[in-house]
Amino acid sequence: MPLNTYQINITGTVQGVGFRPFVYQMATKMNLVGTVLNGAGGVEITVNASELDLKNFITALQNQIPPLAKIETLDWKQIEQLFFQNFRIIETDNDGYITVRIPPDVSICQECEEELFDPSNRRYLYPFITCTNCGVRYSIIYNLPYDRPNTSMKFFQMCKACEQEYANPLDRRYHAQPIGCWDCGPTLKLMDNVGRGVPTPTIINKVVELLLEGNIIAVKGVGGYHLVCDATNEKAIARLRERKHRPTKPFAVMVKDIEMAGEFAEFNETEARLLASRERPIVLVKSKSSHKGLPLQMVAPNMSRIGLFLPYTPLHLLLLDKLNRPLVATSANITDEPICTDKESIEKLSAVYGYLLEHNREIVNGCDDSVLMVVKSQIITLRRARGYAPVSIKLPLALQKRVLAVGANQKSTVAIGFNNQVILSPHIGDLDGIESVEYYEKNIDTLRCMYDFEPDVIIHDMHPGYESTKYAKDKYKGLPLQEIQHHYAHIIGVMAEKQLKRKVFGVAFDGTGYGDDGNLWGGEFMLCDYSGYTRVAHIEYFKLLGGAKAIKEPKRVALSLLFELYAEKALVLDNPTIKAFSQAELKTQYIMWKKGLNTPMSSSMGRLFDAVASLTDVCHKISFEGESGMLLEELYDDSIKGYYDFTYKDGIINVLPIIQNILNENDKQVSVSKFFNTLLEMIAIVYRDYDDLPLVLSGGVFQNRVLLSLLLDRFPNAFIPNLFPPNDGGIALGQVASLMSNTMQEQ
Ligand code: ZN
Ligand code: ZN
Ligand code: FE
């Protein structure tokens, strides 16, 4: 039978994931001859085959792909006849325009885990064991293509044994860029907090001993350092809280395995699957209050949820296996600074930790742990980073230009867009200090470098004070800049993820975002399509007493609303908010409010949550973002059915009646539950006029589990973001999406 020559092009996550050796194995198994190479646009296979063999080959490729690979497109065509002796892997082709994806860092695979604990294996107990199917990727890449010389593994000269595995197409470690062993790979080093080496024959045993003594240890991981301590040791956790100046923000806990997770928490099948997934995110699950071993009030004060995750590196496995206890493991960073990724940055925390567990493989790209939760069987991303990022999202329409989106200011991410593709960076964090802004710029440079990307246009938030806006204006002089309203970006990002092409009814419940009128929006109802939006309703503006200070102090928002209701008479009211101020403070605040001094106007739903938290005496000051909403969640009682009145007229929602009613309630659980129910009514009433349009929900307030789950019950078809966070981590995607071609499909 005559053989034809075919060329098969495959795109997706097909580099650095063992794809070429897999193709090689498939082809040789089927006695096909030809070549495979990493081209600029993905994997390119040239093969001589009969038509039937070609079909079988393609089916086999699609059905048996390596665990980390993901095929996005597979095209084939017949080309002019070529002749081959055998099947061969051709080394990486470095030319042309790179559109391939960078594989994320994933957890250790089952086979490596077995070898790790197998005394007969040459990598027995080696803390950096890895293979083509697992381990670090994104965090060690300087540049594409993903080959060892382009990673921080280039500093380690492979030994003979490793080299043989690396070069053998039939080996599990064929072209596994980060491989090494006891003889040639990265090594651990244990130090005290002034950098003196701690002599010990077995580092892991020593670290476990130190943890059991109650020490706090900084441990270098994949995308940064963790601060860890024994999670059953209340005093150690208290010490960590005190030294980190972190009084109440919950800590994540690393558990040895899913069984240990089950000791401390209840979880459903989806949550269990996420915990054990190779991405190994932190999953927020319901803690078992009956459990004695874990001092919950110290780990996650006043919360019924706990963030758990499983070990994801061989080093974690070795530690947890020996320790056999849960470990508090929190990202190491200094307030307002990004996650520590090198020795210099971690040493700034030497007053926090007692010992430092270092290794000598450089972290090139910092990457925090990812955080997810499951609400009504939907996976909600709270922080998208290690294991998932950078992520490629397909757009419903093509971009005419190459876009750089610089994101927002808090929970920041950035994105680049070209053709119908967006690459969204991992979570970068809040842009509050110089270090954070530098880290942010580095993330942009990394994306641009890896994708060989030169933007035609830059898009930024309308907020003139955002560091991202300043960056866009400073760094891209000469390039066209476009700005986009914050909440429109929130909604349009979801439209892009869900491939929605028609007009939608968007609800953006948010902290704050800069509005078209210069006010701080955040309780917005808008009709959106890709060409623009109309704001059809919003919460009536109220004054934020003290501006930015009001964001940290819910009592200021509540007080402002009390002034709206009762003016000066509010000063003599008897309620928790008034009690949270001194008489002198109240008088000053009243003057500020009356004269409108440092009192920006806001329609923010996030702030309304704050007001309710203060009025119900739940919290008057917060120590981390989202705290008031999380505390309110805890008080929700689904047996309380009522809701509070509010008025809705001419697109303005007046919430003052809600506040008034809360003042008359004497049970805070009733107040809080009715408040949640009220928000449902609010959305229902405004949506009623537009309910032929799809409902899209986004903005940081939708990270509230109770609100989200009530809404998904009432509006099961509502669209919410799943691939990226509802908070400002999704802004960059929306920014890119707003520049898609305006050729909208008619409804
Ligand atoms: Zn492996
Ligand atoms: Zn070796
Ligand atoms: Fe926002």
XYZ file of N, CA and C in Angstrom, residues 569-731:
489
model
N -28.430 63.741 65.450
C -29.076 62.917 66.484
C -28.426 61.539 66.600
N -27.711 61.138 65.576
C -27.041 59.840 65.632
C -26.063 59.783 66.807
N -25.520 60.927 67.188
C -24.494 60.968 68.239
C -24.995 60.441 69.579
N -26.293 60.523 69.797
C -26.808 60.076 71.102
C -27.489 58.714 71.016
N -27.364 58.059 69.871
C -27.964 56.726 69.763
C -27.210 55.734 70.635
N -27.923 54.673 70.970
C -27.282 53.632 71.769
C -27.175 52.384 70.898
N -26.027 52.214 70.235
C -25.815 50.990 69.461
C -24.312 50.708 69.352
N -23.969 49.506 68.937
C -22.536 49.103 68.959
C -21.638 50.026 68.145
N -22.140 50.558 67.043
C -21.297 51.425 66.217
C -20.938 52.699 66.979
N -21.949 53.325 67.557
C -21.704 54.562 68.303
C -20.739 54.284 69.457
N -20.944 53.133 70.103
C -20.077 52.784 71.242
C -18.632 52.545 70.823
N -18.435 52.238 69.550
C -17.069 51.949 69.089
C -16.246 53.227 68.907
N -16.875 54.380 69.084
C -16.156 55.663 68.996
C -16.188 56.370 70.354
N -15.225 57.247 70.575
C -15.304 58.127 71.746
C -16.213 59.301 71.372
N -16.702 60.012 72.359
C -17.567 61.166 72.089
C -16.846 62.193 71.220
N -15.575 62.422 71.536
C -14.801 63.406 70.772
C -14.692 62.980 69.308
N -14.412 61.687 69.102
C -14.303 61.169 67.723
C -15.616 61.354 66.979
N -16.708 61.060 67.682
C -18.022 61.168 67.041
C -18.264 62.590 66.555
N -17.915 63.549 67.411
C -18.141 64.949 67.053
C -17.307 65.338 65.835
N -16.043 64.933 65.850
C -15.177 65.242 64.698
C -15.743 64.601 63.431
N -16.118 63.325 63.550
C -16.626 62.616 62.381
C -17.873 63.302 61.832
N -18.693 63.799 62.756
C -19.922 64.448 62.299
C -19.593 65.699 61.479
N -18.627 66.468 61.971
C -18.228 67.686 61.237
C -17.665 67.323 59.863
N -16.820 66.297 59.849
C -16.241 65.836 58.585
C -17.356 65.436 57.611
N -18.302 64.681 58.158
C -19.411 64.187 57.326
C -20.223 65.351 56.775
N -20.558 66.295 57.694
C -21.421 67.414 57.316
C -20.752 68.303 56.264
N -19.449 68.546 56.481
C -18.743 69.431 55.556
C -18.211 68.700 54.321
N -18.307 67.366 54.360
C -17.816 66.602 53.215
C -16.298 66.644 53.097
N -15.616 66.608 54.235
C -14.153 66.630 54.222
C -13.600 65.208 54.201
N -12.766 64.927 53.233
C -12.204 63.583 53.085
C -13.284 62.504 53.175
N -14.361 62.719 52.430
C -15.460 61.757 52.443
C -15.904 61.457 51.018
N -15.103 60.657 50.293
C -15.500 60.308 48.923
C -16.848 59.585 48.913
N -17.577 59.766 47.832
C -18.884 59.133 47.716
C -18.728 57.717 47.163
N -19.502 56.813 47.734
C -19.372 55.424 47.291
C -20.718 54.731 47.188
N -20.793 53.789 46.257
C -21.991 52.943 46.140
C -21.588 51.487 46.368
N -20.586 51.272 47.201
C -19.977 49.946 47.325
C -20.767 48.960 48.180
N -21.017 47.798 47.620
C -21.666 46.723 48.364
C -20.732 46.156 49.437
N -19.453 46.118 49.126
C -18.492 45.639 50.119
C -18.553 46.477 51.385
N -18.687 47.781 51.186
C -18.751 48.674 52.340
C -20.074 48.507 53.084
N -21.134 48.185 52.348
C -22.411 47.961 53.023
C -22.306 46.736 53.956
N -21.585 45.717 53.504
C -21.311 44.570 54.379
C -20.595 45.042 55.644
N -19.610 45.916 55.445
C -18.864 46.444 56.591
C -19.807 47.138 57.569
N -20.704 47.968 57.019
C -21.626 48.710 57.872
C -22.465 47.747 58.705
N -22.958 46.688 58.050
C -23.790 45.725 58.767
C -22.968 45.016 59.851
N -21.716 44.724 59.536
C -20.854 44.062 60.526
C -20.667 44.945 61.759
N -20.547 46.235 61.550
C -20.364 47.131 62.689
C -21.668 47.297 63.474
N -22.758 47.515 62.762
C -24.041 47.731 63.439
C -24.464 46.525 64.271
N -24.026 45.331 63.857
C -24.385 44.121 64.601
C -23.294 43.743 65.592
N -22.317 44.622 65.752
C -21.240 44.415 66.720
C -20.364 43.211 66.366
N -20.326 42.863 65.102
C -19.517 41.721 64.671
C -18.059 42.140 64.509
N -17.836 43.272 63.862
C -16.483 43.830 63.852
C -16.486 45.295 63.444
N -15.651 46.049 64.083
C -15.582 47.496 63.841
C -14.313 47.897 63.103
N -13.304 47.064 63.232
C -12.072 47.267 62.473
C -11.688 45.913 61.904
N -11.115 45.902 60.719
C -10.712 44.609 60.169
C -9.186 44.513 60.136
N -8.692 43.296 60.177
C -7.241 43.145 60.076
C -6.841 42.509 58.749
N -7.822 42.076 57.963
C -7.505 41.623 56.604
C -8.730 41.831 55.728
N -8.491 41.965 54.425
C -9.594 42.253 53.508
C -10.601 41.116 53.479
N -11.854 41.473 53.505
C -12.893 40.454 53.429
C -13.297 39.893 54.784
N -12.636 40.352 55.860
C -12.892 39.784 57.180
C -14.353 39.970 57.610
N -14.899 41.170 57.400
C -16.263 41.414 57.878
C -17.249 40.475 57.183
N -17.090 40.302 55.874
C -17.986 39.420 55.130
C -17.886 37.981 55.603
N -16.659 37.548 55.905
C -16.466 36.168 56.365
C -17.110 35.955 57.731
N -17.020 36.981 58.578
C -17.632 36.856 59.898
C -19.157 36.858 59.797
N -19.687 37.637 58.861
C -21.144 37.653 58.682
C -21.644 36.294 58.192
N -20.851 35.667 57.299
C -21.213 34.324 56.815
C -21.518 33.383 57.978
N -20.686 33.495 58.999
C -20.792 32.572 60.129
C -22.130 32.705 60.855
N -22.760 33.877 60.728
C -23.997 34.119 61.475
C -25.245 33.779 60.690
N -25.071 33.419 59.420
C -26.259 33.186 58.602
C -27.009 31.938 59.049
N -28.325 32.090 59.185
C -29.171 30.973 59.583
C -30.257 30.820 58.514
N -30.235 29.692 57.819
C -31.148 29.566 56.677
C -32.598 29.323 57.092
N -32.843 29.179 58.394
C -34.240 29.029 58.814
C -34.912 30.398 58.979
N -34.117 31.459 58.940
C -34.679 32.815 59.045
C -35.004 33.303 57.635
N -36.290 33.474 57.367
C -36.688 33.667 55.972
C -36.899 35.119 55.544
N -37.150 36.005 56.454
C -37.539 37.369 56.081
C -36.427 38.177 55.436
N -36.797 39.338 54.908
C -35.789 40.276 54.410
C -36.223 41.695 54.736
N -35.328 42.646 54.561
C -35.629 44.027 54.907
C -36.067 44.809 53.677
N -36.885 45.817 53.940
C -37.318 46.679 52.850
C -36.193 47.617 52.417
N -36.260 47.975 51.164
C -35.370 49.011 50.633
C -36.182 49.657 49.526
N -35.782 50.795 49.050
C -36.549 51.364 47.950
C -35.710 51.344 46.682
N -36.406 51.150 45.568
C -35.739 51.116 44.268
C -36.541 51.995 43.335
N -35.948 53.106 42.971
C -36.664 54.047 42.118
C -35.665 54.719 41.186
N -36.017 54.803 39.921
C -35.186 55.468 38.916
C -33.739 54.986 38.946
N -33.570 53.702 39.133
C -32.217 53.143 39.093
C -31.411 53.360 40.359
N -32.034 53.881 41.406
C -31.296 54.111 42.650
C -31.867 53.207 43.748
N -30.984 52.477 44.383
C -31.417 51.624 45.481
C -31.060 52.311 46.792
N -32.079 52.621 47.554
C -31.844 53.276 48.834
C -31.781 52.218 49.933
N -30.624 52.114 50.569
C -30.428 51.049 51.559
C -30.694 51.529 52.985
N -31.007 52.798 53.150
C -31.194 53.312 54.514
C -32.283 52.576 55.311
N -33.400 52.192 54.647
C -34.394 51.422 55.417
C -33.818 50.122 55.995
N -32.858 49.518 55.292
C -32.226 48.288 55.800
C -31.508 48.602 57.111
N -30.758 49.694 57.097
C -29.995 50.090 58.281
C -30.935 50.350 59.460
N -32.019 51.071 59.157
C -32.999 51.398 60.191
C -33.565 50.124 60.833
N -33.904 49.156 59.982
C -34.464 47.907 60.485
C -33.471 47.111 61.309
N -32.223 47.149 60.898
C -31.200 46.418 61.658
C -31.082 47.015 63.067
N -31.213 48.337 63.157
C -31.131 48.989 64.468
C -32.252 48.526 65.407
N -33.392 48.175 64.803
C -34.522 47.756 65.634
C -34.498 46.272 65.994
N -33.570 45.550 65.413
C -33.499 44.099 65.646
C -32.664 43.878 66.900
N -33.015 42.885 67.706
C -32.111 42.674 68.833
C -31.333 41.360 68.790
N -31.493 40.630 67.687
C -30.714 39.397 67.539
C -29.847 39.545 66.284
N -28.547 39.488 66.478
C -27.689 39.763 65.316
C -27.771 38.682 64.247
N -28.100 37.483 64.681
C -28.242 36.416 63.705
C -29.429 36.692 62.766
N -30.478 37.245 63.347
C -31.643 37.618 62.545
C -31.257 38.750 61.591
N -30.588 39.778 62.118
C -30.172 40.914 61.282
C -29.352 40.445 60.093
N -28.349 39.630 60.396
C -27.414 39.217 59.354
C -28.118 38.330 58.323
N -28.927 37.401 58.786
C -29.605 36.493 57.859
C -30.552 37.270 56.959
N -31.307 38.190 57.572
C -32.240 38.988 56.765
C -31.481 39.891 55.792
N -30.321 40.358 56.205
C -29.514 41.190 55.303
C -29.121 40.392 54.055
N -28.650 39.163 54.265
C -28.308 38.322 53.103
C -29.535 38.113 52.219
N -30.663 37.812 52.845
C -31.884 37.587 52.059
C -32.279 38.837 51.277
N -32.017 39.986 51.880
C -32.357 41.254 51.229
C -31.587 41.431 49.913
N -30.325 41.001 49.919
C -29.504 41.175 48.713
C -30.070 40.362 47.548
N -30.624 39.205 47.882
C -31.263 38.378 46.854
C -32.455 39.099 46.237
N -33.253 39.701 47.123
C -34.429 40.446 46.653
C -33.994 41.615 45.790
N -32.926 42.257 46.217
C -32.417 43.423 45.498
C -32.067 43.048 44.060
N -31.317 41.960 43.914
C -30.932 41.519 42.573
C -32.179 41.119 41.789
N -33.079 40.395 42.444
C -34.287 39.917 41.760
C -35.109 41.092 41.237
N -35.247 42.129 42.036
C -36.099 43.256 41.639
C -35.505 44.025 40.463
N -34.210 44.262 40.506
C -33.608 45.002 39.391
C -33.576 44.133 38.124
N -33.320 42.859 38.304
C -33.199 41.926 37.166
C -34.545 41.720 36.469
N -35.629 41.897 37.221
C -36.964 41.631 36.695
C -37.213 42.338 35.350
N -36.684 43.534 35.207
C -36.903 44.284 33.965
C -36.031 43.804 32.806
N -35.081 42.934 33.112
C -34.118 42.539 32.073
C -33.962 41.027 31.990
N -34.922 40.287 32.500
C -34.646 38.861 32.723
C -34.633 38.020 31.447
N -34.731 38.684 30.283
C -34.489 37.934 29.050
C -32.985 37.872 28.764
N -32.190 38.601 29.551
C -30.735 38.585 29.348
C -30.082 37.632 30.347
N -28.938 37.032 29.951
C -28.236 36.185 30.915
C -27.769 37.017 32.119
N -27.807 36.408 33.280
C -27.379 37.083 34.509
C -25.910 36.750 34.779
N -25.092 37.771 34.935
C -23.660 37.575 35.203
C -23.298 38.251 36.514
N -22.644 37.502 37.402
C -22.286 38.042 38.709
C -20.772 38.066 38.864
N -20.231 39.210 39.263
C -18.804 39.223 39.585
C -18.483 40.388 40.516
N -17.236 40.429 40.971
C -16.818 41.396 41.982
C -16.516 40.655 43.275
N -15.622 41.231 44.059
C -15.105 40.558 45.253
C -16.156 40.076 46.233
N -17.309 40.778 46.308
C -18.330 40.381 47.280
C -18.869 38.981 46.967
N -18.790 38.568 45.705
C -19.287 37.240 45.353
C -18.328 36.125 45.779
N -17.280 36.475 46.481
C -16.474 35.422 47.118
C -17.110 35.010 48.435
N -18.194 35.707 48.786
C -18.915 35.346 49.994
C -19.713 34.067 49.734
N -19.359 33.025 50.471
C -19.944 31.711 50.236
C -21.463 31.704 50.417
N -21.919 32.368 51.472
C -23.348 32.357 51.757
C -24.116 33.068 50.648
N -23.664 34.266 50.299
C -24.345 35.031 49.256
C -24.360 34.254 47.943
N -23.208 33.691 47.601
C -23.098 32.971 46.345
C -24.020 31.762 46.329
N -24.056 31.049 47.428
C -24.843 29.827 47.413
C -26.342 30.159 47.394
N -26.745 31.229 48.073
C -28.151 31.655 47.999
C -28.515 32.054 46.567
N -27.609 32.763 45.929
C -27.876 33.233 44.568
C -27.952 32.081 43.577
N -27.050 31.103 43.749
C -27.061 29.977 42.816
C -28.301 29.113 43.016
N -28.861 29.138 44.228
C -30.136 28.458 44.460
C -31.263 29.184 43.732
N -31.254 30.478 43.867
C -32.345 31.273 43.295
C -32.197 31.452 41.782
N -30.962 31.632 41.326
C -30.708 31.830 39.889
C -29.705 30.783 39.407
N -30.168 29.538 39.253
C -29.212 28.466 38.928
C -28.493 28.683 37.599
N -29.038 29.521 36.724
C -28.374 29.749 35.434
C -27.435 30.940 35.436
N -27.279 31.583 36.583
C -26.395 32.750 36.637
C -24.972 32.334 36.279
N -24.268 33.237 35.605
C -22.871 32.981 35.261
C -21.968 33.639 36.295
N -21.056 32.863 36.830
C -20.065 33.401 37.759
C -18.690 32.962 37.259
N -17.640 33.677 37.627
C -16.321 33.242 37.170
C -15.901 31.961 37.875
N -15.329 31.037 37.130
C -14.784 29.816 37.730
C -13.275 29.724 37.536
N -12.806 30.164 36.365
C -11.379 30.014 36.051
C -10.507 31.080 36.704
N -11.123 32.154 37.173
C -10.358 33.228 37.793
C -11.207 33.785 38.932
N -10.617 34.531 39.834
C -11.365 34.965 41.014
C -12.403 36.051 40.705
N -13.507 36.059 41.444
C -14.478 37.145 41.315
C -13.874 38.502 41.721
N -12.832 38.489 42.523
C -12.238 39.757 42.964
C -11.352 40.351 41.868
N -10.522 41.305 42.246
C -9.792 42.043 41.215
C -8.740 41.207 40.480
N -8.538 39.969 40.895
C -7.673 39.060 40.160
C -8.197 38.773 38.760
N -9.460 39.105 38.508
C -10.037 38.839 37.195
C -10.096 40.068 36.299
N -9.702 41.214 36.841
C -9.831 42.467 36.085
C -9.022 42.445 34.781
